């Protein structure tokens, strides 16, 4: 997973690779990349950044195993460091990029990929729609994170990606309700960020009016289930991106999906698996939040994983050339109403043009790291 297609103005995200339950067993064997490299710089300016290997769901690689790893984390927990240096975000050792770095010690691309991508915290995707498996897989991540903050992507909505490359999800909304309940059961009681169903709101135009209404109601219920299960969880809803719908239109749909209620939402996410520059996304996210209304504490998180050079002028979305890593993940942005810059899409995991969707491409990762 790690990507969905973003239709409408400004291109798309991209399709998932479809995770299987058996593939999750590979994750337990992945070791730890020692050390974390701090790389400074903004998107579009000097310097490269990178994201840590997080396991994504169908969009990007196998989901975490339900078993906790016995390996020691590459970075010690940062304890209770105040509101958010990048070190507070959890770096998942089960990512495909981490496995590649460990297995290719003599590859000349390894140092750059290791320091600029594998050493960064990134999201963990959950896309297998079977309810029986998800609790243990979520708990394996949240328990391993300790005092650090994991970023989890819930991605199992029925008719996911409207039949596109990331197609799949639960068979129907009743099954999805059970899946979300089991997902929530693994959240624990510590701080955690949940990215709730990329594209589920912005890409809902393929549904009939009745189907949209039922999906939005299901998303509102899902947010409430997550918040009740762990009051420390921060739940963000699908805000699309700055090159897609108008902010007012997106906000109207988000309101129907529960994003304006403190009982089911902490705000919105934007730019997941896309390439739009951070400044454009900050401005767009604020417009969405203003139009959305709701509690003043609602904020936004922005996927900056691959937006260092902005979106391609020709609108290409599938592993486009000439892109580079964006701002490093952090919970401290210095921007009003912007809660975090996150690496939701894992850099180097294919959109489907440089490998099967969701599989790690060292060539693509190296290109992003070089910029």
Short mmCIF file of the C-alpha atoms (twelve columns), coordinates in Angstrom:
data_MODEL
# 
_entry.id   MODEL 
# 
loop_
_atom_site.group_PDB 
_atom_site.id 
_atom_site.type_symbol 
_atom_site.label_atom_id 
_atom_site.label_alt_id 
_atom_site.label_comp_id 
_atom_site.label_asym_id 
_atom_site.label_seq_id 
_atom_site.Cartn_x 
_atom_site.Cartn_y 
_atom_site.Cartn_z 
_atom_site.pdbx_PDB_model_num 
ATOM 1   C CA . UNK A 1   0.000   0.000   0.000   1 
ATOM 2   C CA . UNK A 2   1.585   3.229   0.718   1 
ATOM 3   C CA . UNK A 3   -0.263  4.835   -2.037  1 
ATOM 4   C CA . UNK A 4   -3.581  5.392   -3.475  1 
ATOM 5   C CA . UNK A 5   -4.629  7.168   -6.564  1 
ATOM 6   C CA . UNK A 6   -5.713  10.729  -6.158  1 
ATOM 7   C CA . UNK A 7   -8.100  11.548  -8.906  1 
ATOM 8   C CA . UNK A 8   -9.304  14.935  -9.984  1 
ATOM 9   C CA . UNK A 9   -7.146  17.988  -10.545 1 
ATOM 10  C CA . UNK A 10  -3.440  17.654  -10.015 1 
ATOM 11  C CA . UNK A 11  -2.740  13.990  -10.525 1 
ATOM 12  C CA . UNK A 12  -3.028  10.900  -8.417  1 
ATOM 13  C CA . UNK A 13  -1.444  8.993   -5.661  1 
ATOM 14  C CA . UNK A 14  -1.023  5.374   -6.536  1 
ATOM 15  C CA . UNK A 15  -2.053  1.801   -6.087  1 
ATOM 16  C CA . UNK A 16  -1.341  -0.778  -3.487  1 
ATOM 17  C CA . UNK A 17  0.478   -3.931  -3.813  1 
ATOM 18  C CA . UNK A 18  -2.047  -6.064  -1.935  1 
ATOM 19  C CA . UNK A 19  -0.765  -7.579  1.251   1 
ATOM 20  C CA . UNK A 20  -1.186  -11.204 2.054   1 
ATOM 21  C CA . UNK A 21  -1.277  -12.739 5.478   1 
ATOM 22  C CA . UNK A 22  1.637   -15.013 4.721   1 
ATOM 23  C CA . UNK A 23  3.809   -12.104 3.695   1 
ATOM 24  C CA . UNK A 24  3.597   -10.710 7.197   1 
ATOM 25  C CA . UNK A 25  5.818   -13.490 8.473   1 
ATOM 26  C CA . UNK A 26  8.730   -11.978 6.588   1 
ATOM 27  C CA . UNK A 27  8.688   -8.929  8.801   1 
ATOM 28  C CA . UNK A 28  9.592   -10.735 11.983  1 
ATOM 29  C CA . UNK A 29  12.956  -11.627 10.519  1 
ATOM 30  C CA . UNK A 30  13.907  -8.084  9.686   1 
ATOM 31  C CA . UNK A 31  16.688  -6.702  11.812  1 
ATOM 32  C CA . UNK A 32  17.525  -3.243  12.958  1 
ATOM 33  C CA . UNK A 33  19.428  -0.566  11.150  1 
ATOM 34  C CA . UNK A 34  21.771  0.894   13.728  1 
ATOM 35  C CA . UNK A 35  21.843  4.598   14.244  1 
ATOM 36  C CA . UNK A 36  19.745  7.452   12.976  1 
ATOM 37  C CA . UNK A 37  21.046  10.179  10.716  1 
ATOM 38  C CA . UNK A 38  19.610  13.646  11.000  1 
ATOM 39  C CA . UNK A 39  19.321  15.428  7.682   1 
ATOM 40  C CA . UNK A 40  18.266  19.046  7.700   1 
ATOM 41  C CA . UNK A 41  16.589  21.092  5.017   1 
ATOM 42  C CA . UNK A 42  13.241  21.992  3.542   1 
ATOM 43  C CA . UNK A 43  11.514  20.641  0.513   1 
ATOM 44  C CA . UNK A 44  12.542  22.451  -2.615  1 
ATOM 45  C CA . UNK A 45  15.745  23.753  -1.045  1 
ATOM 46  C CA . UNK A 46  19.138  22.296  -0.337  1 
ATOM 47  C CA . UNK A 47  19.621  19.020  1.422   1 
ATOM 48  C CA . UNK A 48  17.981  15.621  1.202   1 
ATOM 49  C CA . UNK A 49  15.749  13.917  3.653   1 
ATOM 50  C CA . UNK A 50  14.626  10.440  4.244   1 
ATOM 51  C CA . UNK A 51  12.187  8.253   5.906   1 
ATOM 52  C CA . UNK A 52  12.536  5.350   8.058   1 
ATOM 53  C CA . UNK A 53  11.413  2.010   6.966   1 
ATOM 54  C CA . UNK A 54  7.912   1.522   8.085   1 
ATOM 55  C CA . UNK A 55  5.846   -1.389  7.027   1 
ATOM 56  C CA . UNK A 56  2.932   -0.436  4.918   1 
ATOM 57  C CA . UNK A 57  -0.034  -2.457  4.162   1 
ATOM 58  C CA . UNK A 58  -1.274  -3.268  0.721   1 
ATOM 59  C CA . UNK A 59  0.208   -0.135  -0.636  1 
ATOM 60  C CA . UNK A 60  3.663   -0.882  0.500   1 
ATOM 61  C CA . UNK A 61  4.882   -4.186  1.595   1 
ATOM 62  C CA . UNK A 62  3.881   -6.756  4.192   1 
ATOM 63  C CA . UNK A 63  2.017   -5.831  7.332   1 
ATOM 64  C CA . UNK A 64  3.673   -6.341  10.702  1 
ATOM 65  C CA . UNK A 65  3.545   -9.787  12.178  1 
ATOM 66  C CA . UNK A 66  1.432   -10.206 15.272  1 
ATOM 67  C CA . UNK A 67  4.582   -11.147 17.139  1 
ATOM 68  C CA . UNK A 68  6.792   -8.532  18.720  1 
ATOM 69  C CA . UNK A 69  10.383  -8.458  17.508  1 
ATOM 70  C CA . UNK A 70  13.098  -9.372  19.955  1 
ATOM 71  C CA . UNK A 71  15.594  -7.097  18.246  1 
ATOM 72  C CA . UNK A 72  16.594  -3.930  20.021  1 
ATOM 73  C CA . UNK A 73  15.392  -0.705  18.399  1 
ATOM 74  C CA . UNK A 74  17.922  1.260   16.398  1 
ATOM 75  C CA . UNK A 75  17.176  4.396   18.386  1 
ATOM 76  C CA . UNK A 76  16.527  4.380   22.124  1 
ATOM 77  C CA . UNK A 77  13.162  5.734   23.194  1 
ATOM 78  C CA . UNK A 78  13.323  9.475   23.604  1 
ATOM 79  C CA . UNK A 79  11.318  9.384   26.798  1 
ATOM 80  C CA . UNK A 80  9.020   12.289  27.395  1 
ATOM 81  C CA . UNK A 81  10.773  14.810  25.192  1 
ATOM 82  C CA . UNK A 82  8.470   17.788  24.972  1 
ATOM 83  C CA . UNK A 83  5.970   18.027  22.142  1 
ATOM 84  C CA . UNK A 84  7.733   16.692  19.364  1 
ATOM 85  C CA . UNK A 85  11.169  16.501  17.969  1 
ATOM 86  C CA . UNK A 86  11.464  13.981  15.161  1 
ATOM 87  C CA . UNK A 87  12.983  11.539  17.646  1 
ATOM 88  C CA . UNK A 88  9.590   11.118  19.299  1 
ATOM 89  C CA . UNK A 89  8.202   9.438   16.198  1 
ATOM 90  C CA . UNK A 90  8.520   5.670   16.068  1 
ATOM 91  C CA . UNK A 91  10.776  4.085   13.475  1 
ATOM 92  C CA . UNK A 92  9.507   0.638   12.520  1 
ATOM 93  C CA . UNK A 93  12.211  -1.955  11.992  1 
ATOM 94  C CA . UNK A 94  10.053  -4.125  9.761   1 
ATOM 95  C CA . UNK A 95  10.171  -1.941  6.668   1 
ATOM 96  C CA . UNK A 96  11.268  -3.316  3.335   1 
ATOM 97  C CA . UNK A 97  13.967  -0.652  3.048   1 
ATOM 98  C CA . UNK A 98  15.515  -1.766  6.343   1 
ATOM 99  C CA . UNK A 99  15.568  -5.363  5.145   1 
ATOM 100 C CA . UNK A 100 17.183  -4.279  1.880   1 
ATOM 101 C CA . UNK A 101 19.874  -2.270  3.668   1 
ATOM 102 C CA . UNK A 102 20.768  -5.235  5.857   1 
ATOM 103 C CA . UNK A 103 20.883  -7.639  2.935   1 
ATOM 104 C CA . UNK A 104 22.946  -5.484  0.541   1 
ATOM 105 C CA . UNK A 105 25.985  -4.356  2.465   1 
ATOM 106 C CA . UNK A 106 28.158  -4.166  -0.640  1 
ATOM 107 C CA . UNK A 107 25.714  -2.258  -2.832  1 
ATOM 108 C CA . UNK A 108 27.161  1.196   -3.624  1 
ATOM 109 C CA . UNK A 109 23.712  2.736   -3.170  1 
ATOM 110 C CA . UNK A 110 23.410  1.426   0.371   1 
ATOM 111 C CA . UNK A 111 24.989  4.307   2.351   1 
ATOM 112 C CA . UNK A 112 22.711  6.930   0.833   1 
ATOM 113 C CA . UNK A 113 19.565  4.831   1.135   1 
ATOM 114 C CA . UNK A 114 20.463  3.847   4.699   1 
ATOM 115 C CA . UNK A 115 21.153  7.369   5.949   1 
ATOM 116 C CA . UNK A 116 18.476  9.282   4.077   1 
ATOM 117 C CA . UNK A 117 15.585  6.821   4.010   1 
ATOM 118 C CA . UNK A 118 15.992  3.804   6.289   1 
ATOM 119 C CA . UNK A 119 16.981  5.911   9.302   1 
ATOM 120 C CA . UNK A 120 13.754  7.933   9.349   1 
ATOM 121 C CA . UNK A 121 10.435  7.176   11.045  1 
ATOM 122 C CA . UNK A 122 7.568   6.458   8.678   1 
ATOM 123 C CA . UNK A 123 4.045   5.106   8.770   1 
ATOM 124 C CA . UNK A 124 2.965   1.509   9.175   1 
ATOM 125 C CA . UNK A 125 0.114   0.456   6.890   1 
ATOM 126 C CA . UNK A 126 -2.622  -2.053  7.712   1 
ATOM 127 C CA . UNK A 127 -4.566  -3.263  4.700   1 
ATOM 128 C CA . UNK A 128 -5.497  -6.888  5.277   1 
ATOM 129 C CA . UNK A 129 -9.288  -6.635  5.821   1 
ATOM 130 C CA . UNK A 130 -9.589  -9.816  7.883   1 
ATOM 131 C CA . UNK A 131 -10.635 -8.780  11.407  1 
ATOM 132 C CA . UNK A 132 -9.096  -11.757 13.200  1 
ATOM 133 C CA . UNK A 133 -5.537  -10.746 12.352  1 
ATOM 134 C CA . UNK A 134 -5.442  -6.984  12.794  1 
ATOM 135 C CA . UNK A 135 -5.478  -6.597  16.593  1 
ATOM 136 C CA . UNK A 136 -2.244  -8.519  17.123  1 
ATOM 137 C CA . UNK A 137 -0.550  -6.740  14.233  1 
ATOM 138 C CA . UNK A 138 -1.462  -3.292  15.527  1 
ATOM 139 C CA . UNK A 139 -0.487  -4.237  19.063  1 
ATOM 140 C CA . UNK A 140 2.878   -5.528  17.850  1 
ATOM 141 C CA . UNK A 141 3.668   -2.006  16.638  1 
ATOM 142 C CA . UNK A 142 2.173   0.031   19.478  1 
ATOM 143 C CA . UNK A 143 3.741   -2.112  22.191  1 
ATOM 144 C CA . UNK A 144 7.118   -1.990  20.476  1 
ATOM 145 C CA . UNK A 145 6.944   1.803   20.127  1 
ATOM 146 C CA . UNK A 146 7.151   2.423   23.870  1 
ATOM 147 C CA . UNK A 147 7.219   6.175   24.525  1 
ATOM 148 C CA . UNK A 148 7.720   6.982   20.870  1 
ATOM 149 C CA . UNK A 149 4.733   7.837   18.667  1 
ATOM 150 C CA . UNK A 150 3.802   5.350   15.949  1 
ATOM 151 C CA . UNK A 151 1.942   6.458   12.827  1 
ATOM 152 C CA . UNK A 152 -0.585  3.840   11.721  1 
ATOM 153 C CA . UNK A 153 -2.560  3.845   8.481   1 
ATOM 154 C CA . UNK A 154 -5.951  2.128   8.537   1 
ATOM 155 C CA . UNK A 155 -6.708  1.162   4.934   1 
ATOM 156 C CA . UNK A 156 -9.467  -1.406  4.563   1 
ATOM 157 C CA . UNK A 157 -12.590 0.542   3.585   1 
ATOM 158 C CA . UNK A 158 -14.886 -1.391  1.202   1 
ATOM 159 C CA . UNK A 159 -14.385 -0.547  -2.474  1 
ATOM 160 C CA . UNK A 160 -10.968 0.831   -1.628  1 
ATOM 161 C CA . UNK A 161 -9.449  2.987   -4.381  1 
ATOM 162 C CA . UNK A 162 -12.677 2.665   -6.389  1 
ATOM 163 C CA . UNK A 163 -11.364 -0.437  -8.135  1 
ATOM 164 C CA . UNK A 164 -7.988  1.131   -8.966  1 
ATOM 165 C CA . UNK A 165 -4.518  -0.332  -8.356  1 
ATOM 166 C CA . UNK A 166 -5.119  -0.338  -4.575  1 
ATOM 167 C CA . UNK A 167 -8.463  -2.088  -4.913  1 
ATOM 168 C CA . UNK A 168 -9.681  -4.301  -2.123  1 
ATOM 169 C CA . UNK A 169 -10.769 -3.673  1.430   1 
ATOM 170 C CA . UNK A 170 -13.466 -5.234  3.579   1 
ATOM 171 C CA . UNK A 171 -16.313 -6.926  1.693   1 
ATOM 172 C CA . UNK A 172 -18.965 -4.612  3.150   1 
ATOM 173 C CA . UNK A 173 -19.406 -1.920  5.788   1 
ATOM 174 C CA . UNK A 174 -20.547 -4.331  8.501   1 
ATOM 175 C CA . UNK A 175 -17.306 -6.259  8.090   1 
ATOM 176 C CA . UNK A 176 -15.393 -2.980  8.089   1 
ATOM 177 C CA . UNK A 177 -16.987 -1.998  11.398  1 
ATOM 178 C CA . UNK A 178 -15.671 -5.222  12.903  1 
ATOM 179 C CA . UNK A 179 -12.233 -4.617  11.412  1 
ATOM 180 C CA . UNK A 180 -12.022 -1.104  12.877  1 
ATOM 181 C CA . UNK A 181 -13.140 -2.386  16.269  1 
ATOM 182 C CA . UNK A 182 -10.357 -4.975  16.194  1 
ATOM 183 C CA . UNK A 183 -7.856  -2.401  14.902  1 
ATOM 184 C CA . UNK A 184 -8.774  -0.112  17.797  1 
ATOM 185 C CA . UNK A 185 -8.272  -2.945  20.287  1 
ATOM 186 C CA . UNK A 186 -4.564  -2.960  19.453  1 
ATOM 187 C CA . UNK A 187 -3.952  0.767   19.971  1 
ATOM 188 C CA . UNK A 188 -3.012  0.543   23.632  1 
ATOM 189 C CA . UNK A 189 -3.154  3.651   25.824  1 
ATOM 190 C CA . UNK A 190 -0.159  5.703   24.691  1 
ATOM 191 C CA . UNK A 191 0.010   8.451   22.099  1 
ATOM 192 C CA . UNK A 192 -0.493  7.224   18.541  1 
ATOM 193 C CA . UNK A 193 -1.360  8.864   15.215  1 
ATOM 194 C CA . UNK A 194 -3.956  7.162   13.005  1 
ATOM 195 C CA . UNK A 195 -4.265  8.074   9.324   1 
ATOM 196 C CA . UNK A 196 -7.838  6.968   8.651   1 
ATOM 197 C CA . UNK A 197 -8.458  5.607   5.152   1 
ATOM 198 C CA . UNK A 198 -6.507  7.579   2.527   1 
ATOM 199 C CA . UNK A 199 -8.718  8.530   -0.438  1 
ATOM 200 C CA . UNK A 200 -11.885 7.383   1.307   1 
ATOM 201 C CA . UNK A 201 -13.319 10.908  1.228   1 
ATOM 202 C CA . UNK A 202 -11.547 12.603  -1.680  1 
ATOM 203 C CA . UNK A 203 -12.045 9.646   -4.016  1 
ATOM 204 C CA . UNK A 204 -15.665 8.951   -3.072  1 
ATOM 205 C CA . UNK A 205 -17.139 10.334  -6.300  1 
ATOM 206 C CA . UNK A 206 -17.129 6.851   -7.823  1 
ATOM 207 C CA . UNK A 207 -19.841 5.879   -5.322  1 
ATOM 208 C CA . UNK A 208 -23.540 6.539   -5.665  1 
ATOM 209 C CA . UNK A 209 -25.019 9.225   -3.382  1 
ATOM 210 C CA . UNK A 210 -26.372 6.536   -1.082  1 
ATOM 211 C CA . UNK A 211 -23.086 4.676   -0.996  1 
ATOM 212 C CA . UNK A 212 -21.224 7.905   -0.210  1 
ATOM 213 C CA . UNK A 213 -23.568 8.674   2.666   1 
ATOM 214 C CA . UNK A 214 -23.094 5.208   4.115   1 
ATOM 215 C CA . UNK A 215 -19.309 5.375   3.707   1 
ATOM 216 C CA . UNK A 216 -19.089 8.773   5.388   1 
ATOM 217 C CA . UNK A 217 -21.242 7.561   8.277   1 
ATOM 218 C CA . UNK A 218 -18.971 4.524   8.626   1 
ATOM 219 C CA . UNK A 219 -15.898 6.766   8.745   1 
ATOM 220 C CA . UNK A 220 -17.472 8.927   11.453  1 
ATOM 221 C CA . UNK A 221 -18.213 5.806   13.488  1 
ATOM 222 C CA . UNK A 222 -14.694 4.510   12.870  1 
ATOM 223 C CA . UNK A 223 -13.124 7.697   14.182  1 
ATOM 224 C CA . UNK A 224 -15.274 7.536   17.297  1 
ATOM 225 C CA . UNK A 225 -14.372 3.878   17.894  1 
ATOM 226 C CA . UNK A 226 -10.667 4.694   17.664  1 
ATOM 227 C CA . UNK A 227 -10.943 7.679   20.013  1 
ATOM 228 C CA . UNK A 228 -12.950 5.729   22.580  1 
ATOM 229 C CA . UNK A 229 -10.511 2.820   22.504  1 
ATOM 230 C CA . UNK A 230 -7.536  5.112   23.153  1 
ATOM 231 C CA . UNK A 231 -8.261  8.712   24.164  1 
ATOM 232 C CA . UNK A 232 -4.586  9.504   23.525  1 
ATOM 233 C CA . UNK A 233 -4.938  8.525   19.863  1 
ATOM 234 C CA . UNK A 234 -4.929  11.337  17.306  1 
ATOM 235 C CA . UNK A 235 -7.189  10.469  14.371  1 
ATOM 236 C CA . UNK A 236 -6.916  12.303  11.048  1 
ATOM 237 C CA . UNK A 237 -9.346  12.132  8.116   1 
ATOM 238 C CA . UNK A 238 -8.744  12.270  4.360   1 
ATOM 239 C CA . UNK A 239 -8.207  15.837  3.160   1 
ATOM 240 C CA . UNK A 240 -7.008  14.973  -0.355  1 
ATOM 241 C CA . UNK A 241 -4.344  17.419  -1.524  1 
ATOM 242 C CA . UNK A 242 -3.903  20.932  -2.853  1 
ATOM 243 C CA . UNK A 243 -4.126  19.885  -6.487  1 
ATOM 244 C CA . UNK A 244 -7.444  18.085  -6.194  1 
ATOM 245 C CA . UNK A 245 -10.770 19.350  -4.818  1 
ATOM 246 C CA . UNK A 246 -11.464 22.882  -3.649  1 
ATOM 247 C CA . UNK A 247 -10.989 23.244  0.098   1 
ATOM 248 C CA . UNK A 248 -14.660 24.089  0.653   1 
ATOM 249 C CA . UNK A 249 -15.834 21.026  -1.231  1 
ATOM 250 C CA . UNK A 250 -13.456 18.748  0.621   1 
ATOM 251 C CA . UNK A 251 -14.485 20.246  3.957   1 
ATOM 252 C CA . UNK A 252 -18.164 19.641  3.238   1 
ATOM 253 C CA . UNK A 253 -17.477 15.954  2.595   1 
ATOM 254 C CA . UNK A 254 -15.198 15.720  5.632   1 
ATOM 255 C CA . UNK A 255 -17.923 17.156  7.838   1 
ATOM 256 C CA . UNK A 256 -20.216 14.331  6.771   1 
ATOM 257 C CA . UNK A 257 -17.428 11.864  7.599   1 
ATOM 258 C CA . UNK A 258 -17.117 13.066  11.188  1 
ATOM 259 C CA . UNK A 259 -13.949 15.110  10.783  1 
ATOM 260 C CA . UNK A 260 -15.428 18.189  12.479  1 
ATOM 261 C CA . UNK A 261 -16.302 16.347  15.697  1 
ATOM 262 C CA . UNK A 262 -13.867 16.056  18.584  1 
ATOM 263 C CA . UNK A 263 -15.453 12.698  19.372  1 
ATOM 264 C CA . UNK A 264 -14.157 11.191  16.134  1 
ATOM 265 C CA . UNK A 265 -11.396 13.442  14.797  1 
ATOM 266 C CA . UNK A 266 -8.288  15.463  15.504  1 
ATOM 267 C CA . UNK A 267 -8.260  16.980  12.023  1 
ATOM 268 C CA . UNK A 268 -7.212  16.062  8.494   1 
ATOM 269 C CA . UNK A 269 -4.262  14.671  6.551   1 
ATOM 270 C CA . UNK A 270 -3.161  15.831  3.118   1 
ATOM 271 C CA . UNK A 271 -0.808  14.859  0.280   1 
ATOM 272 C CA . UNK A 272 -0.611  11.164  1.143   1 
ATOM 273 C CA . UNK A 273 1.462   9.421   -1.544  1 
ATOM 274 C CA . UNK A 274 1.561   12.625  -3.554  1 
ATOM 275 C CA . UNK A 275 4.174   15.229  -4.396  1 
ATOM 276 C CA . UNK A 276 2.749   18.708  -3.793  1 
ATOM 277 C CA . UNK A 277 5.061   21.128  -2.038  1 
ATOM 278 C CA . UNK A 278 4.753   21.618  1.690   1 
ATOM 279 C CA . UNK A 279 3.935   25.334  1.475   1 
ATOM 280 C CA . UNK A 280 1.010   24.629  -0.853  1 
ATOM 281 C CA . UNK A 281 -0.246  21.881  1.431   1 
ATOM 282 C CA . UNK A 282 0.022   24.062  4.540   1 
ATOM 283 C CA . UNK A 283 -2.085  26.760  2.899   1 
ATOM 284 C CA . UNK A 284 -4.587  24.228  1.562   1 
ATOM 285 C CA . UNK A 285 -4.900  22.371  4.883   1 
ATOM 286 C CA . UNK A 286 -5.633  25.621  6.693   1 
ATOM 287 C CA . UNK A 287 -8.346  26.481  4.174   1 
ATOM 288 C CA . UNK A 288 -9.901  23.053  4.668   1 
ATOM 289 C CA . UNK A 289 -9.822  23.437  8.454   1 
ATOM 290 C CA . UNK A 290 -11.374 26.895  8.282   1 
ATOM 291 C CA . UNK A 291 -14.167 25.654  6.040   1 
ATOM 292 C CA . UNK A 292 -14.606 22.536  8.162   1 
ATOM 293 C CA . UNK A 293 -15.349 24.373  11.389  1 
ATOM 294 C CA . UNK A 294 -15.484 22.275  14.523  1 
ATOM 295 C CA . UNK A 295 -13.278 22.595  17.602  1 
ATOM 296 C CA . UNK A 296 -10.434 25.098  17.424  1 
ATOM 297 C CA . UNK A 297 -7.968  22.358  18.305  1 
ATOM 298 C CA . UNK A 298 -8.417  20.503  15.027  1 
ATOM 299 C CA . UNK A 299 -5.184  20.398  13.029  1 
ATOM 300 C CA . UNK A 300 -3.587  18.817  9.981   1 
ATOM 301 C CA . UNK A 301 -0.721  16.475  9.180   1 
ATOM 302 C CA . UNK A 302 1.045   16.539  5.803   1 
ATOM 303 C CA . UNK A 303 2.829   13.739  3.966   1 
ATOM 304 C CA . UNK A 304 6.198   15.211  2.979   1 
ATOM 305 C CA . UNK A 305 7.908   11.952  2.050   1 
ATOM 306 C CA . UNK A 306 8.453   12.646  -1.663  1 
ATOM 307 C CA . UNK A 307 7.571   16.301  -2.218  1 
ATOM 308 C CA . UNK A 308 11.039  17.854  -2.179  1 
ATOM 309 C CA . UNK A 309 10.785  18.863  -5.847  1 
ATOM 310 C CA . UNK A 310 7.044   19.329  -5.941  1 
ATOM 311 C CA . UNK A 311 4.588   17.579  -8.235  1 
ATOM 312 C CA . UNK A 312 5.566   16.862  -11.860 1 
ATOM 313 C CA . UNK A 313 4.382   19.547  -14.270 1 
ATOM 314 C CA . UNK A 314 2.872   16.906  -16.547 1 
ATOM 315 C CA . UNK A 315 0.751   15.446  -13.738 1 
ATOM 316 C CA . UNK A 316 2.456   12.076  -13.676 1 
ATOM 317 C CA . UNK A 317 1.796   10.237  -10.446 1 
ATOM 318 C CA . UNK A 318 3.280   6.766   -10.949 1 
ATOM 319 C CA . UNK A 319 6.904   6.722   -9.754  1 
ATOM 320 C CA . UNK A 320 7.662   9.941   -11.642 1 
ATOM 321 C CA . UNK A 321 11.269  10.793  -12.323 1 
ATOM 322 C CA . UNK A 322 12.932  13.868  -10.893 1 
ATOM 323 C CA . UNK A 323 11.303  13.739  -7.446  1 
ATOM 324 C CA . UNK A 324 13.142  13.855  -4.158  1 
ATOM 325 C CA . UNK A 325 12.642  13.425  -0.451  1 
ATOM 326 C CA . UNK A 326 10.759  16.145  1.396   1 
ATOM 327 C CA . UNK A 327 10.987  17.567  4.880   1 
ATOM 328 C CA . UNK A 328 11.937  15.101  7.597   1 
ATOM 329 C CA . UNK A 329 9.137   13.704  9.744   1 
ATOM 330 C CA . UNK A 330 8.490   15.743  12.879  1 
ATOM 331 C CA . UNK A 331 5.796   16.523  15.419  1 
ATOM 332 C CA . UNK A 332 7.049   20.078  15.700  1 
ATOM 333 C CA . UNK A 333 6.414   22.048  12.507  1 
ATOM 334 C CA . UNK A 334 6.428   25.640  13.744  1 
ATOM 335 C CA . UNK A 335 3.295   26.225  11.649  1 
ATOM 336 C CA . UNK A 336 -0.062  27.124  13.172  1 
ATOM 337 C CA . UNK A 337 -2.599  24.280  12.901  1 
ATOM 338 C CA . UNK A 338 -0.080  21.952  11.266  1 
ATOM 339 C CA . UNK A 339 0.437   19.179  13.797  1 
ATOM 340 C CA . UNK A 340 3.096   17.181  11.975  1 
ATOM 341 C CA . UNK A 341 5.047   16.515  8.828   1 
ATOM 342 C CA . UNK A 342 4.964   12.751  8.343   1 
ATOM 343 C CA . UNK A 343 6.311   10.189  5.938   1 
ATOM 344 C CA . UNK A 344 3.090   8.328   5.268   1 
ATOM 345 C CA . UNK A 345 4.149   6.960   1.903   1 
ATOM 346 C CA . UNK A 346 7.436   5.105   2.253   1 
ATOM 347 C CA . UNK A 347 10.055  6.493   -0.137  1 
ATOM 348 C CA . UNK A 348 11.277  3.880   -2.569  1 
ATOM 349 C CA . UNK A 349 8.141   1.746   -2.467  1 
ATOM 350 C CA . UNK A 350 6.767   1.636   -5.969  1 
ATOM 351 C CA . UNK A 351 3.558   3.164   -7.224  1 
ATOM 352 C CA . UNK A 352 3.449   0.381   -9.779  1 
ATOM 353 C CA . UNK A 353 5.707   1.654   -12.569 1 
ATOM 354 C CA . UNK A 354 9.089   0.692   -11.120 1 
ATOM 355 C CA . UNK A 355 7.926   -2.593  -9.717  1 
ATOM 356 C CA . UNK A 356 4.749   -4.139  -8.404  1 
ATOM 357 C CA . UNK A 357 2.757   -1.588  -6.375  1 
ATOM 358 C CA . UNK A 358 4.051   -1.485  -2.826  1 
ATOM 359 C CA . UNK A 359 7.320   -3.291  -3.466  1 
ATOM 360 C CA . UNK A 360 10.622  -1.671  -2.600  1 
ATOM 361 C CA . UNK A 361 12.676  -0.432  -5.549  1 
ATOM 362 C CA . UNK A 362 16.278  0.398   -4.566  1 
ATOM 363 C CA . UNK A 363 16.742  2.293   -7.824  1 
ATOM 364 C CA . UNK A 364 13.760  4.528   -7.089  1 
ATOM 365 C CA . UNK A 365 14.850  4.981   -3.467  1 
ATOM 366 C CA . UNK A 366 18.321  5.986   -4.607  1 
ATOM 367 C CA . UNK A 367 16.913  8.497   -7.087  1 
ATOM 368 C CA . UNK A 368 14.760  10.061  -4.359  1 
ATOM 369 C CA . UNK A 369 17.681  10.192  -1.939  1 
ATOM 370 C CA . UNK A 370 19.933  11.877  -4.508  1 
ATOM 371 C CA . UNK A 371 17.200  14.302  -5.571  1 
# 
